[in-house]
PDB file of C-alpha atoms in Angstrom:
ATOM      1  CA  MET P   1      -0.126   0.031   0.298  1.00  0.00           C
ATOM      2  CA  ASN P   2       2.861   2.385   1.040  1.00  0.00           C
ATOM      3  CA  THR P   3       4.247   1.617  -1.934  1.00  0.00           C
ATOM      4  CA  TYR P   4       2.005   2.000  -4.406  1.00  0.00           C
ATOM      5  CA  LYS P   5       1.059   4.903  -3.222  1.00  0.00           C
ATOM      6  CA  LYS P   6       4.833   6.042  -3.658  1.00  0.00           C
ATOM      7  CA  LYS P   7       4.395   5.366  -6.820  1.00  0.00           C
ATOM      8  CA  THR P   8       1.054   6.951  -7.605  1.00  0.00           C
ATOM      9  CA  VAL P   9       2.801   9.961  -5.858  1.00  0.00           C
ATOM     10  CA  ALA P  10       5.841   9.123  -7.843  1.00  0.00           C
ATOM     11  CA  ILE P  11       3.685   9.338 -11.366  1.00  0.00           C
ATOM     12  CA  VAL P  12       1.900  12.439 -10.088  1.00  0.00           C
ATOM     13  CA  ILE P  13       4.812  14.539  -9.238  1.00  0.00           C
ATOM     14  CA  GLY P  14       6.607  13.585 -12.647  1.00  0.00           C
ATOM     15  CA  LEU P  15       3.553  14.254 -14.857  1.00  0.00           C
ATOM     16  CA  VAL P  16       3.234  18.062 -12.939  1.00  0.00           C
ATOM     17  CA  LEU P  17       7.477  17.791 -13.617  1.00  0.00           C
ATOM     18  CA  THR P  18       6.888  17.174 -17.480  1.00  0.00           C
ATOM     19  CA  SER P  19       3.702  19.119 -18.325  1.00  0.00           C
ATOM     20  CA  GLY P  20       5.540  22.234 -16.803  1.00  0.00           C
ATOM     21  CA  GLY P  21       8.952  21.563 -18.912  1.00  0.00           C
ATOM     22  CA  VAL P  22       6.631  21.150 -21.761  1.00  0.00           C
ATOM     23  CA  LEU P  23       5.152  24.077 -20.905  1.00  0.00           C
ATOM     24  CA  ALA P  24       8.666  25.957 -20.167  1.00  0.00           C
ATOM     25  CA  GLY P  25       9.527  25.142 -23.233  1.00  0.00           C
ATOM     26  CA  CYS P  26       6.367  26.982 -25.333  1.00  0.00           C
ATOM     27  CA  GLN P  27       6.858  29.705 -23.230  1.00  0.00           C
ATOM     28  CA  SER P  28      10.521  30.418 -24.434  1.00  0.00           C
ATOM     29  CA  LYS P  29       9.402  29.441 -28.174  1.00  0.00           C
ATOM     30  CA  GLN P  30       6.532  31.574 -27.899  1.00  0.00           C
ATOM     31  CA  SER P  31       9.174  34.532 -26.071  1.00  0.00           C
ATOM     32  CA  ASP P  32      11.109  33.326 -28.900  1.00  0.00           C
ATOM     33  CA  THR P  33       9.064  33.965 -31.311  1.00  0.00           C
ATOM     34  CA  ALA P  34       7.308  37.077 -30.082  1.00  0.00           C
ATOM     35  CA  GLU P  35      10.511  39.055 -29.740  1.00  0.00           C
ATOM     36  CA  THR P  36      11.656  37.621 -33.304  1.00  0.00           C
ATOM     37  CA  SER P  37       8.410  39.367 -34.542  1.00  0.00           C
ATOM     38  CA  SER P  38       9.667  42.003 -32.711  1.00  0.00           C
ATOM     39  CA  ARG P  39      13.073  42.135 -33.863  1.00  0.00           C
ATOM     40  CA  ARG P  40      10.775  41.789 -37.035  1.00  0.00           C
ATOM     41  CA  THR P  41       8.649  44.246 -36.842  1.00  0.00           C
ATOM     42  CA  SER P  42      11.230  46.508 -35.962  1.00  0.00           C
ATOM     43  CA  SER P  43      13.696  45.425 -38.764  1.00  0.00           C
ATOM     44  CA  PHE P  44      10.663  46.085 -40.752  1.00  0.00           C
ATOM     45  CA  SER P  45      10.220  50.114 -39.181  1.00  0.00           C
ATOM     46  CA  ALA P  46      13.674  51.132 -39.223  1.00  0.00           C
ATOM     47  CA  SER P  47      13.836  49.226 -43.212  1.00  0.00           C
ATOM     48  CA  LYS P  48      10.025  51.395 -43.917  1.00  0.00           C
ATOM     49  CA  ILE P  49      12.120  55.007 -41.551  1.00  0.00           C
ATOM     50  CA  SER P  50      15.116  54.356 -44.007  1.00  0.00           C
ATOM     51  CA  SER P  51      13.300  53.944 -46.840  1.00  0.00           C
ATOM     52  CA  VAL P  52      11.465  56.760 -46.325  1.00  0.00           C
ATOM     53  CA  SER P  53      13.981  58.847 -45.483  1.00  0.00           C
ATOM     54  CA  SER P  54      15.705  57.331 -48.658  1.00  0.00           C
ATOM     55  CA  SER P  55      12.926  58.406 -50.954  1.00  0.00           C
ATOM     56  CA  LYS P  56      12.058  62.034 -48.806  1.00  0.00           C
ATOM     57  CA  SER P  57      16.161  62.761 -49.900  1.00  0.00           C
ATOM     58  CA  ASP P  58      15.376  61.499 -53.564  1.00  0.00           C
ATOM     59  CA  ALA P  59      12.752  64.193 -53.295  1.00  0.00           C
ATOM     60  CA  ASN P  60      14.968  66.572 -51.825  1.00  0.00           C
ATOM     61  CA  GLU P  61      17.092  65.329 -54.555  1.00  0.00           C
ATOM     62  CA  PHE P  62      14.923  65.800 -57.066  1.00  0.00           C
ATOM     63  CA  SER P  63      13.645  68.493 -55.977  1.00  0.00           C
ATOM     64  CA  SER P  64      17.133  70.705 -55.965  1.00  0.00           C
ATOM     65  CA  ASN P  65      17.962  69.223 -59.052  1.00  0.00           C
ATOM     66  CA  SER P  66      14.467  70.103 -60.588  1.00  0.00           C
ATOM     67  CA  ASP P  67      15.025  73.993 -59.328  1.00  0.00           C
ATOM     68  CA  SER P  68      18.535  73.773 -60.735  1.00  0.00           C
ATOM     69  CA  SER P  69      17.532  72.532 -64.020  1.00  0.00           C
ATOM     70  CA  SER P  70      14.538  75.476 -63.794  1.00  0.00           C
ATOM     71  CA  ASN P  71      17.172  77.902 -62.653  1.00  0.00           C
ATOM     72  CA  SER P  72      19.508  76.275 -65.898  1.00  0.00           C
ATOM     73  CA  THR P  73      16.303  76.278 -68.166  1.00  0.00           C
ATOM     74  CA  SER P  74      15.367  79.776 -66.931  1.00  0.00           C
ATOM     75  CA  ASP P  75      18.877  80.846 -67.513  1.00  0.00           C
ATOM     76  CA  SER P  76      19.390  78.910 -70.695  1.00  0.00           C
ATOM     77  CA  SER P  77      16.161  81.119 -71.881  1.00  0.00           C
ATOM     78  CA  ASP P  78      17.201  84.326 -70.614  1.00  0.00           C
ATOM     79  CA  SER P  79      20.568  83.935 -72.877  1.00  0.00           C
ATOM     80  CA  ALA P  80      18.545  82.719 -75.783  1.00  0.00           C
ATOM     81  CA  SER P  81      16.677  85.523 -75.397  1.00  0.00           C
ATOM     82  CA  SER P  82      19.451  87.376 -74.959  1.00  0.00           C
ATOM     83  CA  LEU P  83      20.874  86.080 -78.367  1.00  0.00           C
ATOM     84  CA  ILE P  84      18.047  85.930 -80.253  1.00  0.00           C
ATOM     85  CA  SER P  85      17.981  90.001 -79.368  1.00  0.00           C
ATOM     86  CA  SER P  86      21.535  90.621 -79.952  1.00  0.00           C
ATOM     87  CA  SER P  87      20.670  88.281 -83.498  1.00  0.00           C
ATOM     88  CA  THR P  88      17.516  90.783 -83.631  1.00  0.00           C
ATOM     89  CA  GLU P  89      19.406  93.731 -83.194  1.00  0.00           C
ATOM     90  CA  ALA P  90      22.426  92.539 -85.600  1.00  0.00           C
ATOM     91  CA  SER P  91      19.873  91.995 -88.685  1.00  0.00           C
ATOM     92  CA  SER P  92      18.167  95.159 -87.937  1.00  0.00           C
ATOM     93  CA  VAL P  93      21.858  97.107 -88.205  1.00  0.00           C
ATOM     94  CA  ASN P  94      23.070  94.922 -91.379  1.00  0.00           C
ATOM     95  CA  SER P  95      19.740  95.722 -92.488  1.00  0.00           C
ATOM     96  CA  SER P  96      20.063  99.312 -91.942  1.00  0.00           C
ATOM     97  CA  VAL P  97      23.551  98.903 -94.009  1.00  0.00           C
ATOM     98  CA  LYS P  98      21.823  97.098 -96.458  1.00  0.00           C
ATOM     99  CA  LYS P  99      19.869  99.940 -97.324  1.00  0.00           C
ATOM    100  CA  SER P 100      22.617 102.167 -96.644  1.00  0.00           C
ATOM    101  CA  ARG P 101      25.037 100.950 -99.232  1.00  0.00           C
ATOM    102  CA  SER P 102      21.291 100.166-101.306  1.00  0.00           C
ATOM    103  CA  VAL P 103      20.958 104.152-101.631  1.00  0.00           C
ATOM    104  CA  ASP P 104      24.689 104.809-102.223  1.00  0.00           C
ATOM    105  CA  SER P 105      24.556 102.133-105.140  1.00  0.00           C
ATOM    106  CA  GLU P 106      21.359 103.313-106.494  1.00  0.00           C
ATOM    107  CA  GLN P 107      22.621 107.534-106.059  1.00  0.00           C
ATOM    108  CA  ASN P 108      26.160 106.363-107.847  1.00  0.00           C
ATOM    109  CA  PHE P 109      23.754 105.722-110.540  1.00  0.00           C
ATOM    110  CA  SER P 110      22.558 109.221-111.465  1.00  0.00           C
ATOM    111  CA  PRO P 111      23.174 111.151-114.076  1.00  0.00           C
ATOM    112  CA  GLU P 112      24.448 113.875-111.289  1.00  0.00           C
ATOM    113  CA  THR P 113      27.034 112.283-109.258  1.00  0.00           C
ATOM    114  CA  MET P 114      30.102 109.747-110.222  1.00  0.00           C
ATOM    115  CA  SER P 115      30.771 106.359-108.609  1.00  0.00           C
ATOM    116  CA  PHE P 116      34.804 106.573-107.668  1.00  0.00           C
ATOM    117  CA  ASN P 117      34.481 102.232-107.885  1.00  0.00           C
ATOM    118  CA  GLN P 118      32.975 102.223-110.742  1.00  0.00           C
ATOM    119  CA  ILE P 119      35.397 104.840-112.239  1.00  0.00           C
ATOM    120  CA  GLN P 120      38.483 103.194-110.369  1.00  0.00           C
ATOM    121  CA  ASN P 121      37.171  99.913-112.583  1.00  0.00           C
ATOM    122  CA  GLY P 122      37.296 101.388-115.939  1.00  0.00           C
ATOM    123  CA  ASP P 123      33.515 101.640-115.924  1.00  0.00           C
ATOM    124  CA  PHE P 124      32.649 104.907-116.410  1.00  0.00           C
ATOM    125  CA  SER P 125      28.505 104.495-116.675  1.00  0.00           C
ATOM    126  CA  SER P 126      28.142 107.427-114.183  1.00  0.00           C
ATOM    127  CA  LEU P 127      29.647 109.720-116.497  1.00  0.00           C
ATOM    128  CA  THR P 128      27.684 109.476-119.574  1.00  0.00           C
ATOM    129  CA  GLY P 129      26.049 112.226-120.739  1.00  0.00           C
ATOM    130  CA  THR P 130      26.696 116.189-122.512  1.00  0.00           C
ATOM    131  CA  TRP P 131      30.334 117.462-121.542  1.00  0.00           C
ATOM    132  CA  VAL P 132      31.091 120.505-122.469  1.00  0.00           C
ATOM    133  CA  GLU P 133      34.889 122.530-122.559  1.00  0.00           C
ATOM    134  CA  THR P 134      34.890 125.742-120.779  1.00  0.00           C
ATOM    135  CA  ALA P 135      38.681 126.329-120.565  1.00  0.00           C
ATOM    136  CA  THR P 136      41.926 125.493-121.461  1.00  0.00           C
ATOM    137  CA  ALA P 137      45.231 126.086-119.933  1.00  0.00           C
ATOM    138  CA  SER P 138      48.948 126.549-120.165  1.00  0.00           C
ATOM    139  CA  ASN P 139      52.269 128.547-119.861  1.00  0.00           C
ATOM    140  CA  HIS P 140      53.911 128.894-123.266  1.00  0.00           C
ATOM    141  CA  HIS P 141      52.124 132.641-123.681  1.00  0.00           C
ATOM    142  CA  PRO P 142      54.977 134.686-124.439  1.00  0.00           C
ATOM    143  CA  ASP P 143      53.434 137.932-123.172  1.00  0.00           C
ATOM    144  CA  ALA P 144      52.632 136.060-119.875  1.00  0.00           C
ATOM    145  CA  PRO P 145      54.783 133.722-117.469  1.00  0.00           C
ATOM    146  CA  GLY P 146      53.686 130.399-116.144  1.00  0.00           C
ATOM    147  CA  VAL P 147      50.028 128.764-116.342  1.00  0.00           C
ATOM    148  CA  GLN P 148      47.536 131.096-118.131  1.00  0.00           C
ATOM    149  CA  TRP P 149      43.398 130.190-118.148  1.00  0.00           C
ATOM    150  CA  THR P 150      41.375 131.189-120.544  1.00  0.00           C
ATOM    151  CA  GLN P 151      37.638 130.883-122.093  1.00  0.00           C
ATOM    152  CA  ASP P 152      38.711 132.124-125.500  1.00  0.00           C
ATOM    153  CA  PRO P 153      36.016 130.540-127.432  1.00  0.00           C
ATOM    154  CA  SER P 154      39.298 130.116-130.065  1.00  0.00           C
ATOM    155  CA  GLU P 155      41.271 128.271-128.104  1.00  0.00           C
ATOM    156  CA  LEU P 156      38.317 125.190-126.784  1.00  0.00           C
ATOM    157  CA  THR P 157      38.552 123.333-129.656  1.00  0.00           C
ATOM    158  CA  SER P 158      38.559 119.897-127.532  1.00  0.00           C
ATOM    159  CA  THR P 159      35.191 117.594-127.342  1.00  0.00           C
ATOM    160  CA  LEU P 160      34.876 115.162-124.561  1.00  0.00           C
ATOM    161  CA  THR P 161      33.034 111.896-125.502  1.00  0.00           C
ATOM    162  CA  VAL P 162      32.243 109.484-122.477  1.00  0.00           C
ATOM    163  CA  ASP P 163      31.236 105.481-123.140  1.00  0.00           C
ATOM    164  CA  ASN P 164      30.412 103.025-120.424  1.00  0.00           C
ATOM    165  CA  GLN P 165      33.914 101.672-120.901  1.00  0.00           C
ATOM    166  CA  LYS P 166      36.235 105.120-122.269  1.00  0.00           C
ATOM    167  CA  ILE P 167      37.225 108.356-122.253  1.00  0.00           C
ATOM    168  CA  SER P 168      38.268 110.618-125.005  1.00  0.00           C
ATOM    169  CA  ASP P 169      39.122 114.115-125.588  1.00  0.00           C
ATOM    170  CA  GLY P 170      39.811 114.042-129.364  1.00  0.00           C
ATOM    171  CA  PHE P 171      43.457 113.392-128.794  1.00  0.00           C
ATOM    172  CA  VAL P 172      44.070 110.453-125.997  1.00  0.00           C
ATOM    173  CA  THR P 173      41.304 107.819-125.066  1.00  0.00           C
ATOM    174  CA  LEU P 174      41.321 106.272-121.659  1.00  0.00           C
ATOM    175  CA  GLU P 175      40.627 102.967-121.666  1.00  0.00           C
ATOM    176  CA  GLY P 176      40.352 101.010-118.182  1.00  0.00           C
ATOM    177  CA  ASN P 177      43.898 100.974-117.631  1.00  0.00           C
ATOM    178  CA  LYS P 178      45.804 102.150-120.498  1.00  0.00           C
ATOM    179  CA  LEU P 179      45.915 105.873-122.084  1.00  0.00           C
ATOM    180  CA  PHE P 180      46.206 105.465-125.730  1.00  0.00           C
ATOM    181  CA  GLN P 181      47.607 108.186-127.747  1.00  0.00           C
ATOM    182  CA  LYS P 182      47.599 108.468-131.953  1.00  0.00           C
ATOM    183  CA  ASN P 183      50.556 106.566-133.191  1.00  0.00           C
ATOM    184  CA  GLU P 184      51.910 105.464-129.725  1.00  0.00           C
ATOM    185  CA  GLU P 185      52.096 102.602-127.951  1.00  0.00           C
ATOM    186  CA  PRO P 186      49.369 102.415-124.592  1.00  0.00           C
ATOM    187  CA  LEU P 187      50.544 104.263-121.637  1.00  0.00           C
ATOM    188  CA  HIS P 188      49.418 101.795-117.611  1.00  0.00           C
ATOM    189  CA  MET P 189      47.868 104.396-115.624  1.00  0.00           C
ATOM    190  CA  LYS P 190      46.688 104.586-112.115  1.00  0.00           C
ATOM    191  CA  TYR P 191      43.818 105.044-110.430  1.00  0.00           C
ATOM    192  CA  SER P 192      44.137 107.364-106.863  1.00  0.00           C
ATOM    193  CA  LEU P 193      40.933 108.459-104.626  1.00  0.00           C
ATOM    194  CA  ARG P 194      42.096 111.713-103.746  1.00  0.00           C
ATOM    195  CA  ASP P 195      39.864 114.496-101.537  1.00  0.00           C
ATOM    196  CA  GLY P 196      36.945 113.966-102.717  1.00  0.00           C
ATOM    197  CA  PHE P 197      38.263 113.464-106.398  1.00  0.00           C
ATOM    198  CA  VAL P 198      39.465 110.302-108.736  1.00  0.00           C
ATOM    199  CA  THR P 199      42.582 110.818-109.880  1.00  0.00           C
ATOM    200  CA  ALA P 200      44.191 108.565-113.143  1.00  0.00           C
ATOM    201  CA  ASP P 201      47.532 109.001-113.624  1.00  0.00           C
ATOM    202  CA  LEU P 202      50.638 106.631-115.512  1.00  0.00           C
ATOM    203  CA  SER P 203      52.070 104.335-113.378  1.00  0.00           C
ATOM    204  CA  ASP P 204      55.467 105.005-114.085  1.00  0.00           C
ATOM    205  CA  ASP P 205      57.427 108.494-115.823  1.00  0.00           C
ATOM    206  CA  ASN P 206      57.304 108.949-118.814  1.00  0.00           C
ATOM    207  CA  ALA P 207      58.715 111.934-121.490  1.00  0.00           C
ATOM    208  CA  ILE P 208      55.277 113.227-121.778  1.00  0.00           C
ATOM    209  CA  ASN P 209      52.996 112.814-118.132  1.00  0.00           C
ATOM    210  CA  TRP P 210      49.137 112.652-118.721  1.00  0.00           C
ATOM    211  CA  SER P 211      46.827 113.402-115.851  1.00  0.00           C
ATOM    212  CA  ILE P 212      43.037 112.836-115.827  1.00  0.00           C
ATOM    213  CA  ASP P 213      41.295 114.682-113.006  1.00  0.00           C
ATOM    214  CA  PHE P 214      37.173 113.287-111.621  1.00  0.00           C
ATOM    215  CA  TYR P 215      35.942 115.951-109.718  1.00  0.00           C
ATOM    216  CA  PRO P 216      32.045 115.345-108.205  1.00  0.00           C
ATOM    217  CA  GLN P 217      29.477 118.982-108.158  1.00  0.00           C
ATOM    218  CA  GLY P 218      30.670 119.944-104.734  1.00  0.00           C
ATOM    219  CA  VAL P 219      34.183 119.574-104.727  1.00  0.00           C
ATOM    220  CA  THR P 220      36.832 122.319-105.243  1.00  0.00           C
ATOM    221  CA  GLY P 221      38.743 121.349-108.378  1.00  0.00           C
ATOM    222  CA  PRO P 222      41.979 122.615-110.280  1.00  0.00           C
ATOM    223  CA  THR P 223      42.879 126.008-107.522  1.00  0.00           C
ATOM    224  CA  ASN P 224      45.364 128.062-109.982  1.00  0.00           C
ATOM    225  CA  MET P 225      42.915 129.120-112.450  1.00  0.00           C
ATOM    226  CA  ASN P 226      43.416 133.017-112.744  1.00  0.00           C
ATOM    227  CA  ASN P 227      42.417 135.864-115.231  1.00  0.00           C
ATOM    228  CA  GLY P 228      38.335 135.547-114.143  1.00  0.00           C
ATOM    229  CA  VAL P 229      38.604 131.868-114.801  1.00  0.00           C
ATOM    230  CA  THR P 230      36.343 130.097-111.897  1.00  0.00           C
ATOM    231  CA  ASP P 231      35.771 126.337-110.865  1.00  0.00           C
ATOM    232  CA  ASP P 232      31.745 125.303-111.084  1.00  0.00           C
ATOM    233  CA  THR P 233      31.714 123.439-108.111  1.00  0.00           C
ATOM    234  CA  SER P 234      27.740 123.352-109.126  1.00  0.00           C
ATOM    235  CA  LYS P 235      28.629 120.337-111.642  1.00  0.00           C
ATOM    236  CA  ASN P 236      30.779 117.229-112.069  1.00  0.00           C
ATOM    237  CA  ARG P 237      34.036 118.149-114.010  1.00  0.00           C
ATOM    238  CA  ILE P 238      37.021 115.990-115.802  1.00  0.00           C
ATOM    239  CA  VAL P 239      40.021 117.658-116.253  1.00  0.00           C
ATOM    240  CA  PHE P 240      42.909 116.826-118.690  1.00  0.00           C
ATOM    241  CA  TRP P 241      46.788 117.525-117.632  1.00  0.00           C
ATOM    242  CA  THR P 242      49.853 116.752-119.945  1.00  0.00           C
ATOM    243  CA  SER P 243      53.437 118.070-118.652  1.00  0.00           C
ATOM    244  CA  ASN P 244      53.541 119.125-122.317  1.00  0.00           C
ATOM    245  CA  ASN P 245      53.394 123.091-121.804  1.00  0.00           C
ATOM    246  CA  CYS P 246      51.131 122.139-118.791  1.00  0.00           C
ATOM    247  CA  TYR P 247      48.081 122.122-121.313  1.00  0.00           C
ATOM    248  CA  THR P 248      44.955 121.160-119.539  1.00  0.00           C
ATOM    249  CA  GLU P 249      41.080 120.461-120.949  1.00  0.00           C
ATOM    250  CA  TYR P 250      38.615 121.746-118.095  1.00  0.00           C
ATOM    251  CA  PHE P 251      35.139 120.067-119.120  1.00  0.00           C
ATOM    252  CA  VAL P 252      32.162 120.316-117.646  1.00  0.00           C
ATOM    253  CA  GLN P 253      28.866 117.994-117.328  1.00  0.00           C
ATOM    254  CA  GLN P 254      25.473 119.950-118.560  1.00  0.00           C
TER     255      GLN P 254
END
């Protein structure tokens, strides 16, 4: 009986201990599970926070880049606008210059003006028209020293003819950069722009030298006139000169 009771007590105690161990083990696993779950939750939360922070950082960076890009775009737009404005102003200036040149070109073809550029290139189309010899000069007068000017009709015997390519006083002919004389080899001429007029003279000195001056209206011509002869600055003039007795022919465009 005592032995049976002892066994019964032992069995009961064993069952109690076994049950406590199982409960203790489950509790430990549940605790581990809860801790693990808590860690996972904490890890997830930290990850989420990190992700959110990263997203905010990216968003801020994107915003910053967007602002920078916007500013850059704005600066580029301002620069482009400035360039367009400058280009427009340049085009306006170029247009004005071209228009001015066009007007000058039209004036060059007017019968009342001379085109220096054309003359220096052997184009005399701006000089065509009627020309009249109104005075001559020379220093061969025995009763008067030096160059003497005259408007004596008996001395006004030359006729000036002008076409697009040549000019002639009846004795010499200027064609391009050559001066032709009767029965003589052509002489080479050079053109020079002087103070308001153009001169064509010999490229090299010769036994007898020549020059032809082109004076537009408004520009003073020969300054050595005397004997009551005056320079008609209201008209275009062409003056032939030769070193042979300083003979000079003064032609006025009508």
